PDB file of C-alpha atoms in Angstrom:
ATOM      1  CA  MET A 668    -128.980-127.512 101.425  1.00 52.00           C
ATOM      2  CA  PRO A 669    -127.439-124.943 103.782  1.00 51.00           C
ATOM      3  CA  ASP A 670    -125.519-126.229 106.750  1.00 52.00           C
ATOM      4  CA  GLU A 671    -127.530-125.182 109.787  1.00 49.00           C
ATOM      5  CA  THR A 672    -124.796-126.163 112.198  1.00 48.00           C
ATOM      6  CA  ARG A 673    -122.673-123.178 111.172  1.00 49.00           C
ATOM      7  CA  ASP A 674    -125.188-120.731 112.638  1.00 50.00           C
ATOM      8  CA  GLN A 675    -125.426-122.494 115.933  1.00 50.00           C
ATOM      9  CA  GLN A 676    -123.331-120.878 118.647  1.00 49.00           C
ATOM     10  CA  PRO A 677    -121.978-122.916 121.535  1.00 46.00           C
ATOM     11  CA  GLU A 678    -123.967-122.472 124.691  1.00 47.00           C
ATOM     12  CA  GLU A 679    -122.065-120.583 127.338  1.00 45.00           C
ATOM     13  CA  ARG A 680    -122.253-122.016 130.808  1.00 45.00           C
ATOM     14  CA  PRO A 681    -120.962-120.442 133.989  1.00 45.00           C
ATOM     15  CA  ALA A 682    -117.696-121.927 135.089  1.00 44.00           C
ATOM     16  CA  ALA A 683    -117.810-124.034 138.179  1.00 42.00           C
ATOM     17  CA  SER A 684    -116.143-122.720 141.256  1.00 42.00           C
ATOM     18  CA  ALA A 685    -112.721-123.962 142.120  1.00 41.00           C
ATOM     19  CA  GLY A 686    -113.954-124.899 145.561  1.00 41.00           C
ATOM     20  CA  THR A 687    -114.691-128.377 146.769  1.00 43.00           C
ATOM     21  CA  GLY A 688    -117.551-130.048 144.915  1.00 44.00           C
ATOM     22  CA  GLY A 689    -118.012-127.139 142.502  1.00 42.00           C
ATOM     23  CA  ALA A 690    -119.939-125.134 145.075  1.00 40.00           C
ATOM     24  CA  PRO A 691    -120.279-121.459 144.183  1.00 43.00           C
ATOM     25  CA  SER A 692    -117.859-119.258 146.020  1.00 45.00           C
ATOM     26  CA  ARG A 693    -118.933-116.275 148.005  1.00 46.00           C
ATOM     27  CA  GLY A 694    -118.557-112.972 146.178  1.00 49.00           C
ATOM     28  CA  SER A 695    -116.180-110.350 147.442  1.00 47.00           C
ATOM     29  CA  GLY A 696    -119.070-108.037 148.236  1.00 51.00           C
ATOM     30  CA  ASP A 697    -121.075-110.582 150.196  1.00 53.00           C
ATOM     31  CA  PRO A 698    -121.066-110.266 153.977  1.00 50.00           C
ATOM     32  CA  PRO A 699    -118.792-112.748 155.753  1.00 49.00           C
ATOM     33  CA  GLU A 700    -120.353-115.862 157.168  1.00 48.00           C
ATOM     34  CA  ARG A 701    -120.621-115.649 160.931  1.00 49.00           C
ATOM     35  CA  VAL A 702    -121.048-118.261 163.593  1.00 45.00           C
ATOM     36  CA  THR A 703    -122.068-117.894 167.220  1.00 49.00           C
ATOM     37  CA  VAL A 704    -119.659-119.548 169.613  1.00 45.00           C
ATOM     38  CA  VAL A 705    -120.363-120.017 173.303  1.00 46.00           C
ATOM     39  CA  THR A 706    -117.189-119.434 175.305  1.00 46.00           C
ATOM     40  CA  PRO A 707    -116.348-121.323 178.516  1.00 46.00           C
ATOM     41  CA  ASP A 708    -117.861-118.533 180.647  1.00 50.00           C
ATOM     42  CA  GLY A 709    -121.205-118.876 178.846  1.00 50.00           C
ATOM     43  CA  THR A 710    -120.888-115.784 176.667  1.00 49.00           C
ATOM     44  CA  GLY A 711    -122.092-116.001 173.068  1.00 49.00           C
ATOM     45  CA  VAL A 712    -119.769-114.282 170.609  1.00 46.00           C
ATOM     46  CA  ASN A 713    -120.387-113.778 166.888  1.00 49.00           C
ATOM     47  CA  VAL A 714    -117.244-114.277 164.815  1.00 46.00           C
ATOM     48  CA  VAL A 715    -116.523-114.855 161.161  1.00 46.00           C
ATOM     49  CA  ALA A 716    -116.308-118.498 160.167  1.00 43.00           C
ATOM     50  CA  SER A 717    -113.233-118.129 157.961  1.00 41.00           C
ATOM     51  CA  ASP A 718    -110.095-116.025 158.031  1.00 43.00           C
ATOM     52  CA  ASP A 719    -110.175-114.910 154.378  1.00 43.00           C
ATOM     53  CA  SER A 720    -112.691-112.152 154.974  1.00 43.00           C
ATOM     54  CA  PRO A 721    -111.846-108.442 155.040  1.00 42.00           C
ATOM     55  CA  ASP A 722    -114.043-107.999 158.112  1.00 49.00           C
ATOM     56  CA  PRO A 723    -111.956-106.281 160.815  1.00 44.00           C
ATOM     57  CA  ASP A 724    -113.721-108.343 163.492  1.00 47.00           C
ATOM     58  CA  ARG A 725    -111.749-111.405 162.374  1.00 44.00           C
ATOM     59  CA  SER A 726    -108.682-109.997 164.180  1.00 57.00           C
ATOM     60  CA  PRO A 727    -109.724-108.874 167.657  1.00 55.00           C
ATOM     61  CA  SER A 728    -106.156-108.051 168.609  1.00 56.00           C
ATOM     62  CA  ALA A 729    -106.081-105.385 165.868  1.00 67.00           C
ATOM     63  CA  VAL A 730    -108.008-102.976 168.122  1.00 75.00           C
ATOM     64  CA  ILE A 731    -104.825-102.556 170.177  1.00 78.00           C
ATOM     65  CA  GLU A 732    -102.000-101.332 167.985  1.00 77.00           C
ATOM     66  CA  GLU A 733     -99.403-101.462 170.787  1.00 82.00           C
ATOM     67  CA  PRO A 734    -100.574-104.117 173.278  1.00 82.00           C
ATOM     68  CA  ALA A 735     -97.351-104.129 175.307  1.00 85.00           C
ATOM     69  CA  LYS A 736     -97.543-100.375 175.835  1.00 88.00           C
ATOM     70  CA  VAL A 737    -101.216-100.479 176.806  1.00 87.00           C
ATOM     71  CA  MET A 738    -100.568-103.286 179.290  1.00 88.00           C
ATOM     72  CA  ARG A 739     -97.661-101.383 180.860  1.00 91.00           C
ATOM     73  CA  ILE A 740     -99.752 -98.255 181.320  1.00 90.00           C
ATOM     74  CA  GLY A 741    -102.671-100.257 182.663  1.00 89.00           C
ATOM     75  CA  GLY A 742    -100.436-102.012 185.179  1.00 90.00           C
ATOM     76  CA  MET A 743     -98.955 -98.688 186.281  1.00 92.00           C
ATOM     77  CA  ILE A 744    -102.381 -97.105 186.806  1.00 90.00           C
ATOM     78  CA  LYS A 745    -103.587-100.115 188.777  1.00 90.00           C
ATOM     79  CA  LYS A 746    -100.484 -99.986 190.981  1.00 90.00           C
ATOM     80  CA  LEU A 747    -100.994 -96.272 191.627  1.00 89.00           C
ATOM     81  CA  LEU A 748    -104.615 -96.890 192.513  1.00 88.00           C
ATOM     82  CA  ASP A 749    -103.588 -99.536 195.045  1.00 89.00           C
ATOM     83  CA  GLU A 750    -101.019 -97.189 196.567  1.00 86.00           C
ATOM     84  CA  VAL A 751    -103.356 -94.204 197.029  1.00 84.00           C
ATOM     85  CA  ARG A 752    -106.524 -96.126 197.839  1.00 83.00           C
ATOM     86  CA  ASP A 753    -106.339 -95.507 201.581  1.00 79.00           C
ATOM     87  CA  ALA A 754    -103.454 -93.064 201.927  1.00 80.00           C
ATOM     88  CA  PRO A 755    -104.286 -89.374 202.408  1.00 84.00           C
ATOM     89  CA  LEU A 756    -102.915 -87.097 199.682  1.00 88.00           C
ATOM     90  CA  ASP A 757    -101.804 -83.508 200.073  1.00 90.00           C
ATOM     91  CA  GLU A 758    -102.301 -80.908 197.358  1.00 91.00           C
ATOM     92  CA  ALA A 759     -98.925 -81.549 195.731  1.00 91.00           C
ATOM     93  CA  ALA A 760     -99.566 -85.296 195.546  1.00 90.00           C
ATOM     94  CA  ARG A 761    -103.032 -84.761 194.094  1.00 91.00           C
ATOM     95  CA  THR A 762    -101.682 -82.360 191.478  1.00 91.00           C
ATOM     96  CA  ARG A 763     -98.992 -84.816 190.461  1.00 91.00           C
ATOM     97  CA  LEU A 764    -101.423 -87.737 190.352  1.00 90.00           C
ATOM     98  CA  ALA A 765    -103.788 -85.743 188.141  1.00 90.00           C
ATOM     99  CA  GLU A 766    -100.926 -84.999 185.728  1.00 91.00           C
ATOM    100  CA  ILE A 767     -99.981 -88.688 185.627  1.00 91.00           C
ATOM    101  CA  HIS A 768    -103.592 -89.552 184.865  1.00 91.00           C
ATOM    102  CA  GLU A 769    -103.782 -87.086 181.972  1.00 90.00           C
ATOM    103  CA  ARG A 770    -100.463 -88.256 180.522  1.00 92.00           C
ATOM    104  CA  SER A 771    -101.542 -91.875 180.816  1.00 92.00           C
ATOM    105  CA  LEU A 772    -104.663 -91.128 178.799  1.00 91.00           C
ATOM    106  CA  ALA A 773    -102.576 -89.414 176.116  1.00 90.00           C
ATOM    107  CA  GLU A 774    -100.180 -92.374 175.917  1.00 91.00           C
ATOM    108  CA  LEU A 775    -103.047 -94.844 175.717  1.00 90.00           C
ATOM    109  CA  GLU A 776    -104.427 -93.027 172.687  1.00 89.00           C
ATOM    110  CA  ASP A 777    -101.244 -93.867 170.767  1.00 87.00           C
ATOM    111  CA  GLY A 778    -101.703 -97.597 171.375  1.00 87.00           C
ATOM    112  CA  LEU A 779    -105.431 -97.933 170.705  1.00 88.00           C
ATOM    113  CA  SER A 780    -107.496 -97.983 167.537  1.00 88.00           C
ATOM    114  CA  PRO A 781    -109.426 -94.802 166.631  1.00 89.00           C
ATOM    115  CA  ASP A 782    -112.802 -96.220 167.681  1.00 90.00           C
ATOM    116  CA  LEU A 783    -111.455 -97.129 171.121  1.00 89.00           C
ATOM    117  CA  VAL A 784    -109.909 -93.677 171.467  1.00 90.00           C
ATOM    118  CA  ASP A 785    -113.320 -92.141 170.742  1.00 91.00           C
ATOM    119  CA  GLU A 786    -114.931 -94.400 173.333  1.00 91.00           C
ATOM    120  CA  LEU A 787    -112.290 -93.456 175.889  1.00 89.00           C
ATOM    121  CA  HIS A 788    -112.972 -89.770 175.266  1.00 90.00           C
ATOM    122  CA  ARG A 789    -116.701 -90.287 175.760  1.00 91.00           C
ATOM    123  CA  ILE A 790    -116.449 -92.053 179.103  1.00 89.00           C
ATOM    124  CA  THR A 791    -113.644 -90.055 180.762  1.00 86.00           C
ATOM    125  CA  LEU A 792    -114.189 -86.616 182.230  1.00 82.00           C
ATOM    126  CA  PRO A 793    -111.185 -84.265 182.242  1.00 81.00           C
ATOM    127  CA  PHE A 794    -110.084 -82.505 185.399  1.00 82.00           C
ATOM    128  CA  THR A 795    -110.497 -78.750 185.572  1.00 77.00           C
ATOM    129  CA  ASP A 796    -107.307 -76.719 185.398  1.00 74.00           C
ATOM    130  CA  GLU A 797    -108.464 -74.191 187.983  1.00 78.00           C
ATOM    131  CA  VAL A 798    -109.146 -76.607 190.845  1.00 85.00           C
ATOM    132  CA  VAL A 799    -106.954 -79.432 192.095  1.00 89.00           C
ATOM    133  CA  PRO A 800    -109.027 -82.657 192.136  1.00 89.00           C
ATOM    134  CA  THR A 801    -109.852 -84.209 195.467  1.00 89.00           C
ATOM    135  CA  ASP A 802    -108.702 -87.608 196.667  1.00 88.00           C
ATOM    136  CA  ALA A 803    -112.070 -89.128 195.844  1.00 88.00           C
ATOM    137  CA  GLU A 804    -112.120 -87.664 192.318  1.00 89.00           C
ATOM    138  CA  LEU A 805    -108.682 -89.063 191.567  1.00 90.00           C
ATOM    139  CA  ARG A 806    -109.559 -92.514 192.889  1.00 90.00           C
ATOM    140  CA  VAL A 807    -112.791 -92.607 190.905  1.00 90.00           C
ATOM    141  CA  ALA A 808    -111.025 -91.557 187.688  1.00 90.00           C
ATOM    142  CA  GLN A 809    -108.277 -94.135 188.117  1.00 90.00           C
ATOM    143  CA  ALA A 810    -110.671 -96.920 189.089  1.00 91.00           C
ATOM    144  CA  GLN A 811    -112.785 -96.137 186.019  1.00 91.00           C
ATOM    145  CA  LEU A 812    -109.757 -96.316 183.725  1.00 91.00           C
ATOM    146  CA  VAL A 813    -108.493 -99.554 185.280  1.00 91.00           C
ATOM    147  CA  GLY A 814    -111.928-101.138 184.934  1.00 92.00           C
ATOM    148  CA  TRP A 815    -112.200-100.057 181.296  1.00 92.00           C
ATOM    149  CA  LEU A 816    -108.803-101.531 180.444  1.00 91.00           C
ATOM    150  CA  GLU A 817    -109.613-104.794 182.214  1.00 91.00           C
ATOM    151  CA  GLY A 818    -112.866-105.022 180.273  1.00 90.00           C
ATOM    152  CA  LEU A 819    -111.003-104.328 177.040  1.00 88.00           C
ATOM    153  CA  PHE A 820    -108.507-107.143 177.583  1.00 87.00           C
ATOM    154  CA  HIS A 821    -111.222-109.528 178.748  1.00 86.00           C
ATOM    155  CA  GLY A 822    -113.238-108.835 175.603  1.00 84.00           C
ATOM    156  CA  ILE A 823    -110.219-109.446 173.381  1.00 84.00           C
ATOM    157  CA  GLN A 824    -109.401-112.720 175.135  1.00 84.00           C
ATOM    158  CA  THR A 825    -113.013-113.856 174.794  1.00 85.00           C
ATOM    159  CA  ALA A 826    -113.074-113.028 171.085  1.00 80.00           C
ATOM    160  CA  LEU A 827    -109.770-114.838 170.493  1.00 82.00           C
ATOM    161  CA  VAL A 828    -111.052-117.959 172.242  1.00 84.00           C
ATOM    162  CA  ALA A 829    -114.226-117.767 170.182  1.00 83.00           C
ATOM    163  CA  GLN A 830    -112.251-117.521 166.938  1.00 81.00           C
ATOM    164  CA  GLN A 831    -110.131-120.511 167.885  1.00 85.00           C
ATOM    165  CA  MET A 832    -113.246-122.543 168.592  1.00 88.00           C
ATOM    166  CA  ALA A 833    -114.778-121.421 165.297  1.00 85.00           C
ATOM    167  CA  ALA A 834    -111.626-122.442 163.426  1.00 86.00           C
ATOM    168  CA  GLN A 835    -111.681-125.868 165.073  1.00 86.00           C
ATOM    169  CA  SER A 836    -115.341-126.261 164.140  1.00 86.00           C
ATOM    170  CA  GLN A 837    -114.600-125.318 160.525  1.00 85.00           C
ATOM    171  CA  LEU A 838    -111.726-127.822 160.401  1.00 86.00           C
ATOM    172  CA  SER A 839    -114.012-130.563 161.692  1.00 86.00           C
ATOM    173  CA  GLN A 840    -116.562-129.757 158.989  1.00 85.00           C
ATOM    174  CA  MET A 841    -113.865-129.949 156.307  1.00 85.00           C
ATOM    175  CA  ARG A 842    -112.749-133.342 157.572  1.00 83.00           C
ATOM    176  CA  ARG A 843    -116.307-134.681 157.568  1.00 83.00           C
ATOM    177  CA  ALA A 844    -116.723-133.503 153.971  1.00 82.00           C
ATOM    178  CA  LEU A 845    -113.776-135.605 152.763  1.00 80.00           C
ATOM    179  CA  PRO A 846    -114.419-138.999 151.118  1.00 79.00           C
ATOM    180  CA  PRO A 847    -114.101-142.060 153.350  1.00 75.00           C
ATOM    181  CA  GLY A 848    -110.470-142.974 153.913  1.00 69.00           C
ATOM    182  CA  ALA A 849    -109.125-139.626 152.722  1.00 64.00           C
ATOM    183  CA  MET A 850    -107.087-137.492 155.048  1.00 60.00           C
ATOM    184  CA  PRO A 851    -105.921-133.913 154.559  1.00 56.00           C
ATOM    185  CA  ALA A 852    -102.272-133.687 153.572  1.00 54.00           C
ATOM    186  CA  GLY A 853     -99.932-132.289 156.125  1.00 50.00           C
ATOM    187  CA  PRO A 854     -97.284-133.144 158.662  1.00 49.00           C
ATOM    188  CA  GLY A 855     -98.318-135.495 161.414  1.00 47.00           C
ATOM    189  CA  VAL A 856    -101.075-137.121 159.341  1.00 49.00           C
ATOM    190  CA  PRO A 857    -100.830-140.914 158.998  1.00 50.00           C
ATOM    191  CA  GLY A 858     -99.887-141.958 155.490  1.00 48.00           C
ATOM    192  CA  VAL A 859     -98.187-138.681 154.655  1.00 46.00           C
ATOM    193  CA  GLY A 860     -94.436-138.577 154.571  1.00 48.00           C
ATOM    194  CA  ASP A 861     -93.943-142.301 155.246  1.00 50.00           C
ATOM    195  CA  ALA A 862     -90.415-143.614 154.915  1.00 51.00           C
ATOM    196  CA  PRO A 863     -89.621-145.093 151.469  1.00 55.00           C
ATOM    197  CA  GLU A 864     -89.377-148.847 151.171  1.00 56.00           C
ATOM    198  CA  GLY A 865     -86.114-150.590 150.362  1.00 57.00           C
ATOM    199  CA  PRO A 866     -85.539-153.465 147.933  1.00 58.00           C
ATOM    200  CA  ASP A 867     -86.719-156.010 150.528  1.00 59.00           C
ATOM    201  CA  ARG A 868     -90.004-154.130 151.080  1.00 58.00           C
ATOM    202  CA  ARG A 869     -88.784-152.859 154.430  1.00 58.00           C
ATOM    203  CA  PRO A 870     -88.808-149.197 155.337  1.00 54.00           C
ATOM    204  CA  SER A 871     -85.582-147.519 154.381  1.00 54.00           C
ATOM    205  CA  PRO A 872     -83.714-145.902 157.280  1.00 53.00           C
ATOM    206  CA  GLY A 873     -83.391-142.707 155.232  1.00 49.00           C
ATOM    207  CA  GLN A 874     -80.555-140.246 155.235  1.00 50.00           C
ATOM    208  CA  TYR A 875     -79.039-138.736 158.316  1.00 39.00           C
ATOM    209  CA  LEU A 876     -77.308-135.399 158.453  1.00 40.00           C
TER     210      LEU A 876
END
């Protein structure tokens, strides 16, 4: 009688994910999971729930490649705007202020991401080379640039706060998923890194450097 067991092949089963509880992991091509976080000023911001995603939105500060440089230029433009807000400007002062404005835009492009540079080009209007801009034109151009930079930094701060809140929410979910009495390992957690006991069952004083 032929042995039928030789022809039987073992059934292949998909391997369980290495994650907690054998839950299937998200594929590399799947879109990142997002959560909506309401910031203290009442603004709802969509951010990724975890930091292992290739989504560029997970790092809001990445839109500014040189934040210190951008902040210096923004502070300089704001100071100039305050100085010339009410003071009359002659032709030489207006010419010089227009040159400072154009150079500031060029320097900002080196510290911003390409998409922000494109946005800056779309919203700013260059001065004509033939005519010296008026006082009002210079003040409007500088006020527009200062307002855009302030909005940029406010948006980055809001997104960073939202990511911090999302990370705290994710950590709380991980803690709730642990079995009763279990605590995540790490410094500052009770039960982790306790002092060793001596022969009399008392905590050993340890070694001192």
